Short mmCIF file of N, CA and C in Angstrom, two decimals:
data_model
loop_
_atom_site.label_atom_id
_atom_site.label_comp_id
_atom_site.label_asym_id
_atom_site.label_seq_id
_atom_site.Cartn_x
_atom_site.Cartn_y
_atom_site.Cartn_z
N MET A 1271 115.98 124.30 93.36
CA MET A 1271 115.81 122.86 94.08
C MET A 1271 115.76 122.03 92.73
N ASN A 1272 116.47 121.30 92.70
CA ASN A 1272 116.61 120.25 91.29
C ASN A 1272 115.01 119.40 91.09
N THR A 1273 114.76 119.09 89.74
CA THR A 1273 113.86 118.64 89.71
C THR A 1273 113.10 117.22 90.44
N LYS A 1274 114.13 116.45 90.40
CA LYS A 1274 114.26 115.32 90.76
C LYS A 1274 114.06 115.37 92.60
N MET A 1275 114.73 116.42 93.53
CA MET A 1275 114.32 116.54 94.42
C MET A 1275 112.82 117.31 94.97
N ASN A 1276 112.27 117.93 93.82
CA ASN A 1276 110.94 118.15 94.23
C ASN A 1276 109.97 117.58 94.19
N LEU A 1277 110.08 116.55 93.61
CA LEU A 1277 109.27 115.17 92.97
C LEU A 1277 109.28 114.18 94.81
N GLU A 1278 110.51 113.92 95.04
CA GLU A 1278 111.23 113.40 95.90
C GLU A 1278 109.99 113.70 96.99
N GLU A 1279 110.31 115.02 96.84
CA GLU A 1279 109.40 115.49 98.33
C GLU A 1279 107.90 115.80 98.06
N LYS A 1280 107.46 116.13 96.94
CA LYS A 1280 105.85 115.23 96.40
C LYS A 1280 106.14 113.93 96.87
N VAL A 1281 106.51 113.10 96.36
CA VAL A 1281 105.89 111.91 96.42
C VAL A 1281 106.31 111.87 98.46
N GLN A 1282 106.79 112.02 99.06
CA GLN A 1282 107.25 112.07 100.89
C GLN A 1282 106.05 112.49 101.07
N GLN A 1283 105.33 113.47 100.60
CA GLN A 1283 104.22 114.02 100.96
C GLN A 1283 102.98 113.13 100.87
N TRP A 1284 102.77 112.96 99.81
CA TRP A 1284 101.89 111.35 99.23
C TRP A 1284 101.21 110.67 100.24
N PHE A 1285 103.15 109.91 100.90
CA PHE A 1285 102.94 108.98 101.63
C PHE A 1285 102.38 109.31 102.50
N VAL A 1286 102.50 110.91 103.65
CA VAL A 1286 102.03 111.20 105.04
C VAL A 1286 100.47 111.65 104.55
N ASP A 1287 99.92 112.51 103.46
CA ASP A 1287 98.86 112.78 103.17
C ASP A 1287 97.62 111.65 103.15
N ARG A 1288 98.51 110.20 103.27
CA ARG A 1288 97.48 108.69 102.92
C ARG A 1288 97.67 107.93 104.51
N ASN A 1289 98.53 109.05 105.05
CA ASN A 1289 99.37 108.27 106.63
C ASN A 1289 99.71 106.73 106.22
N LEU A 1290 100.42 106.83 105.52
CA LEU A 1290 101.49 105.64 105.01
C LEU A 1290 102.65 105.81 104.92
N HIS A 1291 103.65 106.85 105.62
CA HIS A 1291 104.93 107.01 105.85
C HIS A 1291 105.11 106.89 107.21
N GLU A 1292 104.19 106.21 108.30
CA GLU A 1292 104.80 104.93 109.73
C GLU A 1292 104.12 103.88 109.08
N ALA A 1293 104.18 103.65 108.31
CA ALA A 1293 103.09 102.66 107.79
C ALA A 1293 103.88 100.70 108.21
N ASN A 1294 104.03 99.68 108.26
CA ASN A 1294 105.22 98.62 108.13
C ASN A 1294 105.96 98.66 107.28
N PRO A 1295 106.70 99.05 107.11
CA PRO A 1295 107.98 98.59 105.98
C PRO A 1295 107.97 97.13 105.51
N VAL A 1296 106.97 95.80 106.03
CA VAL A 1296 107.52 94.90 105.51
C VAL A 1296 106.19 94.94 104.24
N LYS A 1297 105.20 95.87 104.33
CA LYS A 1297 104.10 95.49 103.51
C LYS A 1297 104.71 96.33 102.15
N GLN A 1298 105.67 97.84 102.42
CA GLN A 1298 106.03 98.16 101.47
C GLN A 1298 107.38 97.76 100.42
N PHE A 1299 107.49 96.51 101.26
CA PHE A 1299 108.76 95.63 100.82
C PHE A 1299 108.42 94.77 99.69
N LEU A 1300 107.33 94.16 100.37
CA LEU A 1300 106.08 93.42 99.28
C LEU A 1300 105.86 94.48 97.79
N LYS A 1301 105.60 95.34 98.36
CA LYS A 1301 104.92 96.07 97.07
C LYS A 1301 105.92 96.63 96.20
N LEU A 1302 107.62 96.63 96.96
CA LEU A 1302 108.49 96.93 95.83
C LEU A 1302 108.56 95.61 95.00
N MET A 1303 108.61 94.29 95.71
CA MET A 1303 108.29 93.28 94.66
C MET A 1303 107.81 93.24 93.41
N GLU A 1304 106.77 93.46 93.60
CA GLU A 1304 105.20 93.49 93.28
C GLU A 1304 106.17 94.54 91.78
N GLU A 1305 106.42 95.73 91.90
CA GLU A 1305 107.23 96.79 90.94
C GLU A 1305 108.48 95.71 90.78
N SER A 1306 109.05 95.33 90.74
CA SER A 1306 110.00 94.83 90.36
C SER A 1306 109.56 93.24 89.24
N GLY A 1307 108.96 92.89 89.93
CA GLY A 1307 108.36 91.66 88.89
C GLY A 1307 107.84 92.79 87.73
N GLU A 1308 106.84 93.37 87.93
CA GLU A 1308 106.40 94.31 86.77
C GLU A 1308 107.69 95.14 86.07
N LEU A 1309 109.26 95.40 86.30
CA LEU A 1309 110.19 95.40 85.67
C LEU A 1309 110.54 95.03 84.74
N PHE A 1310 110.36 93.06 85.19
CA PHE A 1310 111.02 92.25 84.75
C PHE A 1310 110.33 91.38 84.08
N GLU A 1311 109.02 91.88 84.14
CA GLU A 1311 107.94 91.33 82.72
C GLU A 1311 108.02 92.07 81.86
N GLY A 1312 107.97 93.62 81.94
CA GLY A 1312 108.43 94.76 80.95
C GLY A 1312 109.50 93.99 80.23
N ILE A 1313 110.96 93.59 80.71
CA ILE A 1313 111.74 93.81 80.20
C ILE A 1313 112.18 92.42 79.30
N ALA A 1314 111.29 91.99 80.13
CA ALA A 1314 110.97 90.23 79.04
C ALA A 1314 109.83 90.04 77.27
N LYS A 1315 109.18 90.88 77.67
CA LYS A 1315 108.23 91.08 76.40
C LYS A 1315 108.57 92.44 76.26
N ASP A 1316 109.52 92.74 76.32
CA ASP A 1316 110.27 94.33 75.80
C ASP A 1316 109.18 95.31 75.19
N LYS A 1317 108.77 95.45 76.50
CA LYS A 1317 107.46 96.63 76.71
C LYS A 1317 107.73 97.56 77.34
N SER A 1318 108.55 99.00 76.99
CA SER A 1318 109.26 99.66 76.68
C SER A 1318 107.63 100.98 78.32
N GLU A 1319 106.56 100.66 77.55
CA GLU A 1319 105.80 101.49 78.43
C GLU A 1319 105.85 100.83 79.64
N LEU A 1320 105.84 99.70 79.88
CA LEU A 1320 105.91 98.89 81.69
C LEU A 1320 107.11 99.41 82.04
N ILE A 1321 108.25 98.62 81.57
CA ILE A 1321 109.28 99.39 82.05
C ILE A 1321 109.02 100.80 82.48
N TYR A 1322 109.01 101.80 81.84
CA TYR A 1322 109.64 103.09 82.19
C TYR A 1322 108.47 102.92 83.60
N ASP A 1323 107.01 102.76 83.55
CA ASP A 1323 105.53 102.85 84.50
C ASP A 1323 106.76 101.96 85.60
N ALA A 1324 107.16 100.89 85.53
CA ALA A 1324 107.97 100.31 86.81
C ALA A 1324 108.74 100.73 87.12
N LEU A 1325 109.51 101.63 86.93
CA LEU A 1325 110.63 102.06 86.92
C LEU A 1325 110.14 103.13 88.14
N GLY A 1326 109.58 104.05 87.30
CA GLY A 1326 108.46 104.95 87.91
C GLY A 1326 108.13 104.69 89.63
N ASP A 1327 107.51 103.71 89.52
CA ASP A 1327 106.69 103.09 90.31
C ASP A 1327 107.87 102.50 91.57
N ILE A 1328 108.62 101.96 91.36
CA ILE A 1328 109.65 101.53 91.98
C ILE A 1328 110.23 102.23 92.82
N GLN A 1329 110.66 104.12 92.02
CA GLN A 1329 111.35 105.04 92.65
C GLN A 1329 110.03 105.04 94.16
N VAL A 1330 108.98 105.60 93.63
CA VAL A 1330 108.02 105.46 94.33
C VAL A 1330 108.01 104.42 95.34
N VAL A 1331 108.59 103.70 95.63
CA VAL A 1331 107.83 102.75 97.17
C VAL A 1331 109.09 103.11 97.53
N LEU A 1332 110.02 102.92 96.71
CA LEU A 1332 111.65 102.96 96.93
C LEU A 1332 111.57 104.57 98.42
N ILE A 1333 111.25 106.04 97.92
CA ILE A 1333 110.93 106.84 99.15
C ILE A 1333 110.00 106.52 100.26
N GLY A 1334 108.96 105.85 99.46
CA GLY A 1334 108.45 105.45 101.01
C GLY A 1334 108.68 104.92 102.11
N LEU A 1335 109.42 103.69 101.41
CA LEU A 1335 110.40 102.50 102.16
C LEU A 1335 110.95 103.30 103.43
N ASP A 1336 111.82 104.29 102.35
CA ASP A 1336 112.63 105.28 103.34
C ASP A 1336 112.50 106.11 104.21
N GLN A 1337 111.05 106.16 103.73
CA GLN A 1337 110.52 107.64 104.93
C GLN A 1337 109.90 106.34 106.38
N GLN A 1338 109.35 105.35 105.89
CA GLN A 1338 108.82 104.36 107.05
C GLN A 1338 109.80 104.46 107.62
N ILE A 1339 111.05 103.89 107.36
CA ILE A 1339 112.36 102.85 108.31
C ILE A 1339 112.53 104.61 109.23
N LYS A 1340 112.93 105.79 108.66
CA LYS A 1340 113.42 107.11 109.19
C LYS A 1340 113.03 107.31 110.16
N ASN A 1341 111.11 106.47 109.84
CA ASN A 1341 110.17 107.34 110.93
C ASN A 1341 109.79 106.57 111.63
N GLY A 1342 110.64 105.50 111.98
CA GLY A 1342 110.73 104.14 113.06
C GLY A 1342 109.87 103.18 112.92
N ALA A 1343 109.39 102.89 111.97
CA ALA A 1343 107.86 102.24 111.61
C ALA A 1343 107.75 101.02 112.29
N GLN A 1344 106.80 100.50 112.72
CA GLN A 1344 106.81 99.12 113.49
C GLN A 1344 106.81 98.25 112.44
N ILE A 1345 108.11 97.32 112.62
CA ILE A 1345 108.31 96.26 111.71
C ILE A 1345 108.06 94.97 112.23
N SER A 1346 107.11 94.26 111.30
CA SER A 1346 106.45 93.01 111.64
C SER A 1346 106.00 92.35 110.44
N ALA A 1347 106.06 91.13 111.05
CA ALA A 1347 105.38 90.12 109.81
C ALA A 1347 104.70 88.79 109.57
N ASN A 1348 103.44 88.46 109.39
CA ASN A 1348 102.84 87.51 109.39
C ASN A 1348 103.43 85.79 109.09
N GLN A 1349 103.25 84.68 109.39
CA GLN A 1349 104.25 83.79 108.08
C GLN A 1349 104.42 84.05 106.84
N GLN A 1350 103.48 83.78 106.05
CA GLN A 1350 103.55 84.36 104.54
C GLN A 1350 104.68 85.28 104.55
N GLU A 1351 104.41 86.29 104.92
CA GLU A 1351 105.32 87.79 104.65
C GLU A 1351 106.80 87.53 105.20
N LEU A 1352 106.39 86.55 105.80
CA LEU A 1352 108.43 85.70 106.25
C LEU A 1352 109.15 85.06 105.59
N GLU A 1353 108.23 84.19 104.87
CA GLU A 1353 108.65 82.99 104.02
C GLU A 1353 108.65 83.83 102.81
N LEU A 1354 107.89 84.64 102.23
CA LEU A 1354 108.50 85.80 101.16
C LEU A 1354 109.74 86.40 101.38
N LEU A 1355 109.61 87.14 102.30
CA LEU A 1355 111.28 87.30 102.63
C LEU A 1355 112.59 86.55 102.76
N LEU A 1356 111.97 85.28 103.21
CA LEU A 1356 113.44 84.42 102.63
C LEU A 1356 113.59 84.23 101.32
N MET A 1357 112.30 83.72 100.73
CA MET A 1357 112.33 83.84 98.93
C MET A 1357 113.48 84.68 98.64
N VAL A 1358 113.13 86.37 98.83
CA VAL A 1358 113.59 87.33 98.12
C VAL A 1358 114.85 86.96 98.68
N SER A 1359 115.58 86.91 100.30
CA SER A 1359 116.69 86.67 100.82
C SER A 1359 117.48 85.77 99.83
N SER A 1360 116.79 84.06 99.11
CA SER A 1360 117.32 83.51 98.63
C SER A 1360 117.54 83.38 97.55
N LEU A 1361 116.83 84.14 96.65
CA LEU A 1361 117.06 84.92 94.91
C LEU A 1361 118.05 85.70 95.17
N GLY A 1362 118.28 86.55 96.28
CA GLY A 1362 119.33 87.30 96.05
C GLY A 1362 120.77 86.56 96.17
N ASN A 1363 120.33 85.69 96.70
CA ASN A 1363 121.65 84.58 96.74
C ASN A 1363 122.40 84.21 95.70
N ILE A 1364 121.45 83.38 94.98
CA ILE A 1364 121.43 83.30 93.65
C ILE A 1364 121.88 84.14 92.88
N SER A 1365 121.09 84.91 92.71
CA SER A 1365 121.37 86.52 91.63
C SER A 1365 122.92 86.90 91.94
N GLN A 1366 123.34 86.46 92.99
CA GLN A 1366 124.83 87.46 93.72
C GLN A 1366 125.79 86.26 93.58
N LYS A 1367 125.42 85.16 93.53
CA LYS A 1367 126.31 84.00 92.46
C LYS A 1367 126.71 83.89 91.28
N LEU A 1368 125.07 84.36 90.76
CA LEU A 1368 125.46 84.11 89.47
C LEU A 1368 126.09 85.06 89.05
N TYR A 1369 126.09 86.34 89.17
CA TYR A 1369 126.58 87.52 88.77
C TYR A 1369 128.62 87.57 89.18
N ALA A 1370 128.90 87.11 90.07
CA ALA A 1370 129.94 86.55 90.65
C ALA A 1370 130.15 85.71 89.78
N HIS A 1371 129.45 84.74 88.90
CA HIS A 1371 130.06 83.68 87.67
C HIS A 1371 130.69 84.46 86.73
N ILE A 1372 129.37 85.38 86.26
CA ILE A 1372 129.24 86.18 85.17
C ILE A 1372 130.78 87.22 84.92
N CYS A 1373 130.52 87.78 86.30
CA CYS A 1373 131.23 89.36 86.02
C CYS A 1373 132.67 88.61 86.80
N HIS A 1374 133.01 87.94 87.68
CA HIS A 1374 134.22 87.97 88.27
C HIS A 1374 134.48 86.26 87.67
N ASN A 1375 134.31 85.42 86.66
CA ASN A 1375 134.29 83.72 86.57
C ASN A 1375 134.72 83.27 87.58
N GLU A 1376 134.33 83.56 89.47
CA GLU A 1376 134.97 83.10 90.30
C GLU A 1376 134.54 81.16 90.36
N THR A 1377 133.64 80.84 89.44
CA THR A 1377 134.02 79.79 90.03
C THR A 1377 133.38 78.74 88.21
N GLN A 1378 133.65 78.00 87.75
CA GLN A 1378 132.77 77.40 86.97
C GLN A 1378 132.19 77.32 86.48
N ILE A 1379 130.93 76.63 88.16
CA ILE A 1379 129.56 76.08 87.46
C ILE A 1379 129.27 76.99 88.88
N PRO A 1380 127.72 77.86 88.91
CA PRO A 1380 127.74 78.60 89.45
C PRO A 1380 126.81 77.74 90.94
N LEU A 1381 127.43 77.43 92.05
CA LEU A 1381 127.08 76.81 93.05
C LEU A 1381 125.32 77.23 93.82
N ILE A 1382 124.40 76.68 92.76
CA ILE A 1382 123.08 77.42 93.52
C ILE A 1382 121.99 76.30 94.15
N LYS A 1383 122.48 74.97 94.07
CA LYS A 1383 121.82 73.70 94.48
C LYS A 1383 120.83 73.80 95.51
N ALA A 1384 121.45 74.50 96.58
CA ALA A 1384 120.86 74.66 98.09
C ALA A 1384 120.18 75.86 97.77
N ASP A 1385 120.39 76.82 97.03
CA ASP A 1385 119.60 77.42 97.34
C ASP A 1385 118.24 77.32 96.73
N LEU A 1386 118.25 76.78 95.82
CA LEU A 1386 117.12 75.95 94.99
C LEU A 1386 116.06 74.98 95.65
N MET A 1387 117.18 74.43 96.29
CA MET A 1387 116.26 73.42 97.06
C MET A 1387 115.35 74.67 98.33
N PHE A 1388 116.29 75.61 98.88
CA PHE A 1388 115.36 76.44 99.92
C PHE A 1388 114.04 76.69 98.82
N LEU A 1389 114.34 77.29 98.20
CA LEU A 1389 113.32 78.07 96.83
C LEU A 1389 111.93 77.01 97.39
N ASP A 1390 112.54 75.85 96.90
CA ASP A 1390 111.26 74.82 96.87
C ASP A 1390 110.83 74.53 98.22
N SER A 1391 111.47 74.45 99.60
CA SER A 1391 110.64 74.65 100.41
C SER A 1391 109.92 75.92 101.29
N VAL A 1392 110.44 77.52 100.48
CA VAL A 1392 109.41 78.29 100.84
C VAL A 1392 107.93 78.01 99.77
N VAL A 1393 108.30 77.78 98.54
CA VAL A 1393 106.98 76.96 97.86
C VAL A 1393 105.94 76.80 98.45
N SER A 1394 106.44 75.34 99.32
CA SER A 1394 105.91 74.80 99.49
C SER A 1394 104.72 75.36 101.08
N THR A 1395 105.89 75.94 101.54
CA THR A 1395 105.09 76.70 102.47
C THR A 1395 103.90 77.85 103.11
N VAL A 1396 104.28 78.35 101.51
CA VAL A 1396 103.08 80.10 100.70
C VAL A 1396 102.17 78.91 100.89
N SER A 1397 102.41 77.71 99.84
CA SER A 1397 101.62 77.03 99.31
C SER A 1397 100.80 76.68 100.43
N PHE A 1398 101.23 75.87 101.59
CA PHE A 1398 100.68 75.87 102.63
C PHE A 1398 99.38 77.36 103.86
N CYS A 1399 100.34 78.13 103.39
CA CYS A 1399 99.63 79.46 103.89
C CYS A 1399 98.39 79.52 103.14
N ASN A 1400 98.60 79.16 102.03
CA ASN A 1400 96.73 79.87 101.16
C ASN A 1400 96.30 78.84 100.76
N GLY A 1401 96.47 77.74 101.77
CA GLY A 1401 95.40 76.43 101.67
C GLY A 1401 95.18 75.52 100.43
N THR A 1402 96.65 75.43 100.01
CA THR A 1402 96.77 74.41 98.86
C THR A 1402 98.44 74.18 99.15
N THR A 1403 98.94 72.69 97.72
CA THR A 1403 100.05 72.18 98.31
C THR A 1403 101.12 73.00 96.71
N ALA A 1404 102.67 72.83 97.17
CA ALA A 1404 102.62 73.03 96.03
C ALA A 1404 102.91 72.43 95.26
N GLU A 1405 102.56 71.03 95.07
CA GLU A 1405 101.96 69.84 93.91
C GLU A 1405 100.74 70.58 93.29
N ASN A 1406 99.96 70.74 93.99
CA ASN A 1406 98.91 71.30 93.46
C ASN A 1406 98.94 72.53 92.72
N CYS A 1407 99.89 73.45 92.98
CA CYS A 1407 100.01 74.54 92.21
C CYS A 1407 100.66 74.04 90.82
N LEU A 1408 102.02 73.68 91.23
CA LEU A 1408 102.72 72.70 90.06
C LEU A 1408 102.07 72.06 88.93
N GLU A 1409 101.16 71.17 89.15
CA GLU A 1409 99.71 70.68 88.19
C GLU A 1409 99.26 71.85 87.70
N GLU A 1410 98.76 72.54 88.43
CA GLU A 1410 98.59 73.61 87.68
C GLU A 1410 98.51 74.40 86.76
N ALA A 1411 99.78 74.96 86.85
CA ALA A 1411 101.13 75.13 86.50
C ALA A 1411 100.78 74.64 84.82
N TYR A 1412 101.68 73.27 85.14
CA TYR A 1412 101.53 72.22 83.65
C TYR A 1412 100.01 71.74 82.91
N GLU A 1413 99.44 72.36 83.61
CA GLU A 1413 98.01 72.33 83.14
C GLU A 1413 98.29 73.35 81.49
N VAL A 1414 98.49 74.36 82.41
CA VAL A 1414 98.25 75.45 81.98
C VAL A 1414 99.10 75.26 80.43
N ILE A 1415 100.72 75.73 81.15
CA ILE A 1415 101.59 75.07 80.05
C ILE A 1415 101.95 74.50 78.55
N LYS A 1416 101.39 73.00 78.99
CA LYS A 1416 101.56 71.58 78.45
C LYS A 1416 101.07 71.76 77.14
N ASP A 1417 100.74 72.84 76.25
CA ASP A 1417 100.25 73.00 75.11
C ASP A 1417 100.28 73.76 74.93
N ARG A 1418 101.59 75.15 75.29
CA ARG A 1418 101.46 76.13 74.99
C ARG A 1418 102.13 76.42 73.92
N LYS A 1419 101.64 77.27 72.63
CA LYS A 1419 103.53 77.49 71.63
C LYS A 1419 103.92 78.87 71.98
N GLY A 1420 104.71 78.95 71.06
CA GLY A 1420 105.76 80.07 71.06
C GLY A 1420 107.03 80.27 70.95
N LYS A 1421 108.37 80.90 70.72
CA LYS A 1421 109.12 80.42 70.20
C LYS A 1421 110.50 81.10 71.05
N MET A 1422 111.46 81.10 71.21
CA MET A 1422 112.79 81.77 71.79
C MET A 1422 112.55 83.11 71.27
N ILE A 1423 113.21 83.71 72.16
CA ILE A 1423 113.80 85.20 71.98
C ILE A 1423 115.33 85.19 73.40
N ASP A 1424 115.63 85.57 72.46
CA ASP A 1424 117.02 86.00 73.66
C ASP A 1424 116.82 84.82 74.26
N GLY A 1425 116.66 84.08 74.31
CA GLY A 1425 116.70 82.31 75.19
C GLY A 1425 115.39 82.39 76.68
N VAL A 1426 114.75 83.07 76.09
CA VAL A 1426 113.77 83.18 76.90
C VAL A 1426 112.11 82.86 76.16
N PHE A 1427 111.46 81.50 76.47
CA PHE A 1427 110.29 81.47 75.89
C PHE A 1427 109.12 82.23 75.92
N VAL A 1428 108.40 82.80 74.98
CA VAL A 1428 107.83 83.85 74.57
C VAL A 1428 106.47 82.73 74.09
N LYS A 1429 105.20 83.09 75.06
CA LYS A 1429 104.68 82.41 74.62
C LYS A 1429 104.05 83.03 73.67
N GLU A 1430 102.67 82.87 72.65
CA GLU A 1430 102.31 82.96 71.23
C GLU A 1430 102.00 84.18 71.39
N GLU A 1431 100.20 84.22 72.49
CA GLU A 1431 99.67 85.50 72.52
C GLU A 1431 100.79 86.68 72.97
N ASP A 1432 101.89 86.80 73.69
CA ASP A 1432 102.59 87.29 73.92
C ASP A 1432 103.77 88.35 72.68
N LEU A 1433 103.99 87.23 71.33
CA LEU A 1433 104.19 87.57 70.55
C LEU A 1433 103.85 89.07 69.74
N LEU A 1434 104.85 89.76 69.94
CA LEU A 1434 104.41 91.61 69.22
C LEU A 1434 104.33 91.34 67.97
N ASP A 1435 105.83 90.25 67.22
CA ASP A 1435 105.87 91.02 65.85
C ASP A 1435 104.73 90.12 64.91
N GLY A 1436 103.52 89.15 65.46
CA GLY A 1436 102.85 88.20 64.54
C GLY A 1436 103.04 87.03 63.82
N THR A 1437 104.35 87.03 64.46
CA THR A 1437 105.42 85.66 63.64
C THR A 1437 104.34 84.45 63.99
N GLU A 1438 104.03 83.63 63.09
CA GLU A 1438 103.72 82.26 63.21
C GLU A 1438 105.15 81.89 63.80
N VAL A 1439 104.50 80.42 64.71
CA VAL A 1439 105.13 79.80 65.71
C VAL A 1439 105.57 78.17 64.97
#
């Protein structure tokens, strides 16, 4: 038996031992998005340890999600979870359009305006579900970033405290 199969079986058993093997796959999918965010953070900050951890965690979540679906787990979602699923779907649409633009030169300009507008409405709904408004959240975010210092690295603004090399900005 190869090592990966043995590890997958151990992870499956881990889910069974915690009675997660028949839990709601929507919750597991949200966990997948959380781990994906950690992967993106690790890549953006060039932190190998975070990347490796996220890649391992993503595999664990995928094994659990597969197990839940195979076991016929009840799939349900509250309003906020539905909005988050819509958000991820829209992000996927944008990703596909950017990918097609880059790899297949399908369009001169990726047509994503409608997707961006849709995401804005999802942000408003999720804000409402959490007792606030999108405008309040944007204002708070701006207050945090307005005086932020940092530098561009590979087309991404990296805030000063995340700079690994200690370079003055």
